[in-house]
Tab-separated table of C-alpha atoms and ligand atoms in Angstrom:
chain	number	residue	atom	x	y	z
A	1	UNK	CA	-15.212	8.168	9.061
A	2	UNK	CA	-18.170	7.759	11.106
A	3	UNK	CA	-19.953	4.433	9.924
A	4	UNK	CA	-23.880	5.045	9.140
A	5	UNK	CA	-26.023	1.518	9.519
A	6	UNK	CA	-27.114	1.018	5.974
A	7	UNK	CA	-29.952	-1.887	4.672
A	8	UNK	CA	-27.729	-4.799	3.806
A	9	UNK	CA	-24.068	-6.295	3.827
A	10	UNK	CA	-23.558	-9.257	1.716
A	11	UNK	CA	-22.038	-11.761	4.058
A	12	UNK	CA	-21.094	-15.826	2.787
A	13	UNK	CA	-23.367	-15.130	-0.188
A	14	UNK	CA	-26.308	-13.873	1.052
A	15	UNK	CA	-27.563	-9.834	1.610
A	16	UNK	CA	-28.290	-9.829	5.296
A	17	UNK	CA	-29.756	-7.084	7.354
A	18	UNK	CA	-26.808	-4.359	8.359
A	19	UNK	CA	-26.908	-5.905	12.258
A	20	UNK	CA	-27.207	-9.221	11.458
A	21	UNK	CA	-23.438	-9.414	10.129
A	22	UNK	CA	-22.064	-10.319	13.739
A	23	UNK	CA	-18.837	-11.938	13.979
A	24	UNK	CA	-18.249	-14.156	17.623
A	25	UNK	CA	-15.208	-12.869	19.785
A	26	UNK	CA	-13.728	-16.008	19.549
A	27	UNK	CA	-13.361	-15.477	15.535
A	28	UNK	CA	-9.591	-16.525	14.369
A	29	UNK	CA	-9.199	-12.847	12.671
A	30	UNK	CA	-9.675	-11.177	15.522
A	31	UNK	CA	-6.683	-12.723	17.793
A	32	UNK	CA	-3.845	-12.920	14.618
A	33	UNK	CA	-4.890	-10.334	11.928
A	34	UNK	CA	-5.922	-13.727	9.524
A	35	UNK	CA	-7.626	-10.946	7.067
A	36	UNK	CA	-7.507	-9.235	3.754
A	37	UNK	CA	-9.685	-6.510	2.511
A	38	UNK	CA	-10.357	-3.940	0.128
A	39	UNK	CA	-10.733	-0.155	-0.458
A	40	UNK	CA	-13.111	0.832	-3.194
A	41	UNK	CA	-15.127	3.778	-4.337
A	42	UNK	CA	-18.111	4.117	-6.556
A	43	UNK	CA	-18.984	7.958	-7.878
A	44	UNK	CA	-22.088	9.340	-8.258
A	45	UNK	CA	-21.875	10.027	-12.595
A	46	UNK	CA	-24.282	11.309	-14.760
A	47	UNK	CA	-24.615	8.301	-16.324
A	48	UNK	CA	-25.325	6.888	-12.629
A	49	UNK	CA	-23.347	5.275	-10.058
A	50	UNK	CA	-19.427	3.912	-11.263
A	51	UNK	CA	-17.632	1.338	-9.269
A	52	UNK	CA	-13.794	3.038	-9.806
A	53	UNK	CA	-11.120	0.241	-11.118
A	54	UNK	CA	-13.518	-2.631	-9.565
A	55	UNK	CA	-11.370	-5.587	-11.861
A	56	UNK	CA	-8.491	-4.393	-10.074
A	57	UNK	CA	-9.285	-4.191	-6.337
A	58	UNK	CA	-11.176	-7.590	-6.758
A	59	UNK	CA	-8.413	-8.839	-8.253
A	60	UNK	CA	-6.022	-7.261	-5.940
A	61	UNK	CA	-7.756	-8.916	-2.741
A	62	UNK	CA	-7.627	-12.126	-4.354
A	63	UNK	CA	-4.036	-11.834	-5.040
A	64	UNK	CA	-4.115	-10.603	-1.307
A	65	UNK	CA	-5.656	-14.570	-0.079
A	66	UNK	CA	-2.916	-15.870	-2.289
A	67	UNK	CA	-0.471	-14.392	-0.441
A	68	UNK	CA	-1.764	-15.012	3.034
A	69	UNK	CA	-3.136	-17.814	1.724
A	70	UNK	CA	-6.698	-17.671	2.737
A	71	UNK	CA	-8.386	-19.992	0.009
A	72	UNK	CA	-11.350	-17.769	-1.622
A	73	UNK	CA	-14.002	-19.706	-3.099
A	74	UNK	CA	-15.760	-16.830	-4.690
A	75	UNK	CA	-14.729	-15.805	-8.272
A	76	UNK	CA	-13.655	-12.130	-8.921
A	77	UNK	CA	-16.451	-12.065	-11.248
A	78	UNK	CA	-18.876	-13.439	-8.693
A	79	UNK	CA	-17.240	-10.585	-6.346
A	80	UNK	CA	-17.259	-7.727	-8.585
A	81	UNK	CA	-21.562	-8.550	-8.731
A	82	UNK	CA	-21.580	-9.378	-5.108
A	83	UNK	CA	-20.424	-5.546	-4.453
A	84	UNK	CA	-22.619	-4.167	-6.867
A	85	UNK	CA	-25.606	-6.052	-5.878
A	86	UNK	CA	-24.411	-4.388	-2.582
A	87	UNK	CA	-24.551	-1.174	-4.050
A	88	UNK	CA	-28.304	-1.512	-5.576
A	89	UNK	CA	-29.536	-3.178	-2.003
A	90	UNK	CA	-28.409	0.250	-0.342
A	91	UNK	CA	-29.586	2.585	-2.531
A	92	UNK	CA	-26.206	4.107	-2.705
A	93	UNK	CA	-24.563	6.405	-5.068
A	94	UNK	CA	-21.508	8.034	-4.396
A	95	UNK	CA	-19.892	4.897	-2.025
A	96	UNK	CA	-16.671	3.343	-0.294
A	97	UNK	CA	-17.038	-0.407	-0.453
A	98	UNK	CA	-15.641	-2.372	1.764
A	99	UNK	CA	-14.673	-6.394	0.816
A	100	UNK	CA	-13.031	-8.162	3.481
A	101	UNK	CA	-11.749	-11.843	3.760
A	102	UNK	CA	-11.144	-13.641	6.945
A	103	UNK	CA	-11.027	-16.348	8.987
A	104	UNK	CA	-13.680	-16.964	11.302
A	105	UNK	CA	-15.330	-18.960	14.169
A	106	UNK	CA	-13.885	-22.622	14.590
A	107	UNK	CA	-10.179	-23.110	16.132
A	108	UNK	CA	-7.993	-21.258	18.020
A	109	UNK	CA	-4.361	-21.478	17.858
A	110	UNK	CA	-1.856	-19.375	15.108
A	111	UNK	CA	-2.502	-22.002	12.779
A	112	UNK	CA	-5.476	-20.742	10.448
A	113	UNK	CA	-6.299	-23.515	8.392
A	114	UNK	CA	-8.788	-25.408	10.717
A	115	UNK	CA	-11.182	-22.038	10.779
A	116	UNK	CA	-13.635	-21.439	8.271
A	117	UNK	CA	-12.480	-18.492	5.399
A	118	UNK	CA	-15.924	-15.498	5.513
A	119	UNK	CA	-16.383	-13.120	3.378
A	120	UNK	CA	-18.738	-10.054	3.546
A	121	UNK	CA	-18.986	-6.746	1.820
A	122	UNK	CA	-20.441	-3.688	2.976
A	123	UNK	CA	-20.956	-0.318	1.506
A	124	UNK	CA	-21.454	3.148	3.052
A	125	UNK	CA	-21.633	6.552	2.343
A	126	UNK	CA	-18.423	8.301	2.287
A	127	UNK	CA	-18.498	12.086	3.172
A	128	UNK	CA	-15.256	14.074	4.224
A	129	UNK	CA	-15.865	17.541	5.428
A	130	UNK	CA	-14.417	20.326	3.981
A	131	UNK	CA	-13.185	17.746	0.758
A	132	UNK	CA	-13.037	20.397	-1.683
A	133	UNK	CA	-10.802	23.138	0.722
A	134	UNK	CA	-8.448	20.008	1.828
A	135	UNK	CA	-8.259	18.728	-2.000
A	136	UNK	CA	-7.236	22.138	-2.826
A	137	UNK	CA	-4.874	22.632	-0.253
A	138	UNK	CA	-3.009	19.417	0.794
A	139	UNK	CA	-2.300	18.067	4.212
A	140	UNK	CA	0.779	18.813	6.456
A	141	UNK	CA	2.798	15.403	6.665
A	142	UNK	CA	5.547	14.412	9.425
A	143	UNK	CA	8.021	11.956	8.344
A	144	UNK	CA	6.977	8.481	11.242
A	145	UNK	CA	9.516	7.157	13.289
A	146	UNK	CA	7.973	3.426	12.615
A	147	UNK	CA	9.549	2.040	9.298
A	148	UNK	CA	7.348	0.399	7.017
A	149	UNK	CA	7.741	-3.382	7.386
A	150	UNK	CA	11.148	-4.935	6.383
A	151	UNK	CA	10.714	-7.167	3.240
A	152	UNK	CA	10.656	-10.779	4.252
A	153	UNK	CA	8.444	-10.022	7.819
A	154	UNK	CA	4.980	-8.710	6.851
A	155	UNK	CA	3.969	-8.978	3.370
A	156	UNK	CA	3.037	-5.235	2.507
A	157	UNK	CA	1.981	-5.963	-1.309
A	158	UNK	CA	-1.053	-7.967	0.481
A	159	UNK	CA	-3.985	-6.104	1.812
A	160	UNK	CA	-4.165	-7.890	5.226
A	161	UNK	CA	-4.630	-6.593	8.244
A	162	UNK	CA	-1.894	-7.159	10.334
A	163	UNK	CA	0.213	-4.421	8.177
A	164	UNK	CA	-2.435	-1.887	8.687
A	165	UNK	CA	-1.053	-1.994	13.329
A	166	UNK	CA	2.024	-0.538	11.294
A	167	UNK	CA	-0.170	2.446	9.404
A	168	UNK	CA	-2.054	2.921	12.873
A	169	UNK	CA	1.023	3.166	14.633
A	170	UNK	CA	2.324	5.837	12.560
A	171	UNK	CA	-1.092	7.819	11.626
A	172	UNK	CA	-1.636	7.902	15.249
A	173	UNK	CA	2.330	9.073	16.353
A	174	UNK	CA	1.536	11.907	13.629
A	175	UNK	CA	-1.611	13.074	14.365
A	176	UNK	CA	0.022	13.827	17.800
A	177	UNK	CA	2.680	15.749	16.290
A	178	UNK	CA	0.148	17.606	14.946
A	179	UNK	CA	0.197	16.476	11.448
A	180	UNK	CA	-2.603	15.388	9.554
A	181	UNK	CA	-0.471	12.295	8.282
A	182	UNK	CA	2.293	10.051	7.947
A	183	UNK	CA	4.827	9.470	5.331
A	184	UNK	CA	7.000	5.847	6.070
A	185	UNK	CA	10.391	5.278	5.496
A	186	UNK	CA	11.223	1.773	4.671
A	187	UNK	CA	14.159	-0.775	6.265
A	188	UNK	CA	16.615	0.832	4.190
A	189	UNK	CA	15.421	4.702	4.983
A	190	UNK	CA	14.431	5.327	1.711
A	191	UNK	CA	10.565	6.912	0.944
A	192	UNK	CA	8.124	4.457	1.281
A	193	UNK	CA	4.558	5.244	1.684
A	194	UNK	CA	1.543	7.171	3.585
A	195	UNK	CA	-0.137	5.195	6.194
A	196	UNK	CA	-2.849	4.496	3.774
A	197	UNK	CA	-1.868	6.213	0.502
A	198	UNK	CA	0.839	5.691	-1.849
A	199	UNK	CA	3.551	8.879	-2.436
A	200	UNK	CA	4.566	10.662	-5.543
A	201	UNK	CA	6.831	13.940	-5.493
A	202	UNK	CA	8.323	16.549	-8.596
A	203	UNK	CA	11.450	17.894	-9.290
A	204	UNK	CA	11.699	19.998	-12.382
A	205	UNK	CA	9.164	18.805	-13.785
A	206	UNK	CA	9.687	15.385	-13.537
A	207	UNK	CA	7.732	12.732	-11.321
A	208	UNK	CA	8.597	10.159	-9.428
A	209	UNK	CA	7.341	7.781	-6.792
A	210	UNK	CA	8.690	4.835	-4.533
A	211	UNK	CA	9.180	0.976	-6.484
A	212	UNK	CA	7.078	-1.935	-4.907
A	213	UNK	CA	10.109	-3.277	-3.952
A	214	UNK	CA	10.023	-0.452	-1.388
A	215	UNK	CA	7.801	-1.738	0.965
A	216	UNK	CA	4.759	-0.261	-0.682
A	217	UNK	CA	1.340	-1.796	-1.742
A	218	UNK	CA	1.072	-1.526	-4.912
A	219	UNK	CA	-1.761	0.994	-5.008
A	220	UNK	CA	-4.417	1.234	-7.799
A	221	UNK	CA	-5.144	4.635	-7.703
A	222	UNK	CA	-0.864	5.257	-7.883
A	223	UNK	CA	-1.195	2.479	-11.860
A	224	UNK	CA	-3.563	5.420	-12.741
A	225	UNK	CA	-1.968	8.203	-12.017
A	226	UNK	CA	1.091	7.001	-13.712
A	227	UNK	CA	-1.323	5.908	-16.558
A	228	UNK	CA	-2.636	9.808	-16.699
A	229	UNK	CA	0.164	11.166	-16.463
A	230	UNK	CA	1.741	9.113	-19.435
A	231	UNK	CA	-1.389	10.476	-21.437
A	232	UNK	CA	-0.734	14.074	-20.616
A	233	UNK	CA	2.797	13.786	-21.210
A	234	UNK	CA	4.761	13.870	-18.064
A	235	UNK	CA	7.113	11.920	-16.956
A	236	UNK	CA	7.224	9.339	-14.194
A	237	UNK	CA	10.274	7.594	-12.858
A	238	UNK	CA	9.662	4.504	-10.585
A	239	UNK	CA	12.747	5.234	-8.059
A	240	UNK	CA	13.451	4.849	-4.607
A	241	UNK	CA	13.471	8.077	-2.901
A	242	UNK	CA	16.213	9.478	-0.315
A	243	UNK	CA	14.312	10.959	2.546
A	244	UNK	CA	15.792	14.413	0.980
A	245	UNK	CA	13.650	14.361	-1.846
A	246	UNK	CA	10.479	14.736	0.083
A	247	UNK	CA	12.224	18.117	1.709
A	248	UNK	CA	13.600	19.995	-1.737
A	249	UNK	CA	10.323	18.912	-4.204
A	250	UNK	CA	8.748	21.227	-6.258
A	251	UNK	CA	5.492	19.108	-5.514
A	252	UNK	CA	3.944	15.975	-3.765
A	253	UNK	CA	1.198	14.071	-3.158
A	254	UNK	CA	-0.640	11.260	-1.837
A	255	UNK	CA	-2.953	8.886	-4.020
A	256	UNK	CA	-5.217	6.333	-3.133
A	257	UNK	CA	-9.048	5.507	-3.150
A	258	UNK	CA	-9.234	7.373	-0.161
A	259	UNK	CA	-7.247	10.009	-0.865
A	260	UNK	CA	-7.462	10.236	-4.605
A	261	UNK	CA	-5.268	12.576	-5.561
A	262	UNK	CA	-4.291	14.959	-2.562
A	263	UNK	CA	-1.361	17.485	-2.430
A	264	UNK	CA	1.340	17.367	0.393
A	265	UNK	CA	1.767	21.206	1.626
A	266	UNK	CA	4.318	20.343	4.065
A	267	UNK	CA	6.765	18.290	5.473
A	268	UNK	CA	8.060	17.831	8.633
A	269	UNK	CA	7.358	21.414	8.847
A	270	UNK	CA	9.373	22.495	5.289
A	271	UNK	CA	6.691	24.223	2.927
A	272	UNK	CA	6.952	21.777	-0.178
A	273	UNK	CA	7.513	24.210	-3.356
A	274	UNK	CA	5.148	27.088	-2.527
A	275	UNK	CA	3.381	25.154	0.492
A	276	UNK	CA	0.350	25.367	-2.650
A	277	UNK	CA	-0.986	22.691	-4.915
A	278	UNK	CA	1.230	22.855	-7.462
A	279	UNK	CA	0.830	22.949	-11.125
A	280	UNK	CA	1.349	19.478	-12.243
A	281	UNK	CA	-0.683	18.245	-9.019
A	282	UNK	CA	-3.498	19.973	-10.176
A	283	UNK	CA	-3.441	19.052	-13.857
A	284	UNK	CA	-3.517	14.934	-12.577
A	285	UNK	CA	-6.275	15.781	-10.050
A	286	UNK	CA	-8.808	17.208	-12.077
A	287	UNK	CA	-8.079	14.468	-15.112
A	288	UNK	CA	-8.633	12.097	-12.217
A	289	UNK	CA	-11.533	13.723	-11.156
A	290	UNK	CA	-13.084	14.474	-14.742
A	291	UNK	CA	-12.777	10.806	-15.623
A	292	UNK	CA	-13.883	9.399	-12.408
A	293	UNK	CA	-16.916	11.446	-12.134
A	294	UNK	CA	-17.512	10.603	-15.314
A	295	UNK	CA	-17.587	14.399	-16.841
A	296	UNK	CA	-14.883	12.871	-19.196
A	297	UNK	CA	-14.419	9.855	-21.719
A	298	UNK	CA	-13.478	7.013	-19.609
A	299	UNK	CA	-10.343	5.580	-22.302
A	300	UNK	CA	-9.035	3.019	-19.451
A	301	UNK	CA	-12.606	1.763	-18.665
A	302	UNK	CA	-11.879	2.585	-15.049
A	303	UNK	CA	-15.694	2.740	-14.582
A	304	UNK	CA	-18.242	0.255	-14.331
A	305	UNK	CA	-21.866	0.851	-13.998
A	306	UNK	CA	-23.847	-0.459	-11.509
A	307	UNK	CA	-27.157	-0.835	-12.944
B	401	PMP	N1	-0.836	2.085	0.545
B	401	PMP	C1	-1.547	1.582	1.550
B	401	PMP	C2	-0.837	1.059	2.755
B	401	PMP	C3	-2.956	1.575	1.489
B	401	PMP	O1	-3.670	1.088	2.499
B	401	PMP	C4	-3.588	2.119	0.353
B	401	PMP	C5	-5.093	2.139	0.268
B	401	PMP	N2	-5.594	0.937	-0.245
B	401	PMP	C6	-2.798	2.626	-0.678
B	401	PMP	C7	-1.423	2.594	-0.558
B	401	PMP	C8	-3.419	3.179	-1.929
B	401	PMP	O2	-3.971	2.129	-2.700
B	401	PMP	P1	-5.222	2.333	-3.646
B	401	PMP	O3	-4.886	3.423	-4.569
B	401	PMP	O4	-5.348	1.014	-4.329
B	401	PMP	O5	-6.386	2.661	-2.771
């Protein structure tokens, strides 16, 4: 995604102008990954604009500090204003938001806690060609020969940055493949995750996708998808996932705010099913899609409005 400058970012508490938000070279962040952020998406509804699970991914990134313990003095209800306030400033409607934590300009050295904790929030128009055709059709996938990271090195249910070298790694070793992305094993060999999406797949009917405890963040987009598919009836198993699985499904698919919900045609090659969206894929995309558009009731109150 090409970035377009836009008005304002809300940096330390303040909107600034879009080139004012300068970080210097010498920022902690930038030498040892001392960073959390967020992924969020607001959709255009006829109501008006609809941050998507904003509670969640504010409190997900300040569960993220906790972890790497970057001390956040914002609330998640200052937060969840500071993005829409964001929002209003730019004139946006349809949106990815982007909250990020880190440590910045003071000390150098591994040790974080004598540079000062930033925060800033900016928001840009998201536009994927060909969304519709790719939604519809699913991406080929190649299994990456990086593992996700080992429980008890990198802490992969946090946000932070240094995991993401491990999704660029593998994104990048599959787009030279000629894949469009990556699915990660983890320590153990067992299905993890995409580089940037979590991983669901169906066997006769029933669904099932990868525990936390398998290396995975624990996605927001994945809680709702589970949530739907409760509500329409269909099963989901939490389970970890022999590699094998992702080679004799019926179905799979990737969620995530990025990738909402997007169908997996292939493999390593191997059609999945059909090598088509299948049936129960399509039934939890366009519930997804009806209630984050806001062309359905909203029962979760996965929207907010931004005013
Ligand atoms: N896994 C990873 C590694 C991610 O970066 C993301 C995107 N945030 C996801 C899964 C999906 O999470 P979510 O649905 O909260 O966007």
């Amino acid at each position: 995604m090409k970035l377009t400058p836009q008005a304002k970012i809300w940096f330390n508490g303040e909107l600034v102008d879009w080139d004012k938000a300068q970080v210097h070279v010498l920022s902690h962040a930038l030498h040892y990954a001392s960073s959390v952020f967020e992924g969020i998406r607001a959709y255009a509804t006829p109501k008006g604009t609809a941050v998507f699970c904003l509670d969640a991914h504010v409190e997900r990134l300040s569960q993220s500090c906790r972890i790497i313990r970057l001390p956040l003095k914002w609330t998640t209800a200052q937060l969840g204003n500071a993005i829409c306030d964001t929002i209003r400033a730019n004139r946006l409607e349809a949106c990815y938001i982007r909250p990020l934590v880190y440590r910045g300009y003071g000390a150098l050295g591994v040790w974080p806690d004598e540079s000062p904790v930033d925060v800033a929030i900016g928001t840009f128009p998201w536009i994927r060609p060909n969304e519709d055709q790719l939604l519809a059709k699913g991406l080929a996938v190649g299994v990456s020969s990086w593992r996700r990271m080992a429980p008890g090195t990198l802490p992969a249910m946090a946000k932070c940055a240094g995991n993401y070298v491990n999704s660029a790694l593998a994104v990048s070793e599959a787009k030279d493949r000629g894949f469009q992305e990556a699915v990660l094993l983890d320590v153990d060999g067992y299905v993890s995750e995409g580089s940037g999406q979590n991983i669901f797949v169906v066997h006769r009917g029933v669904v099932s996708t990868p525990p936390i405890g398998s290396s995975i963040l624990a996605g927001i987009t994945r809680s709702c998808v589970m949530q739907l598919a409760k509500d329409l009836g269909i099963a989901v198993v939490e389970q970890r996932l022999p590699r094998e699985m992702l080679y004799t499904a019926d179905e799979a698919f990737f969620t995530g705010t990025v990738a909402e919900v997007m169908p997996i045609r292939s493999v390593d090659g191997l059609a999945v099913g059909d090598g088509a969206r299948g049936p129960i894929t399509q039934r939890l995309q366009e519930r997804f899609f009806a209630i984050a558009r806001g062309r359905a009731e909203d029962p979760h109150g996965w929207l907010t409005p931004v005013g």
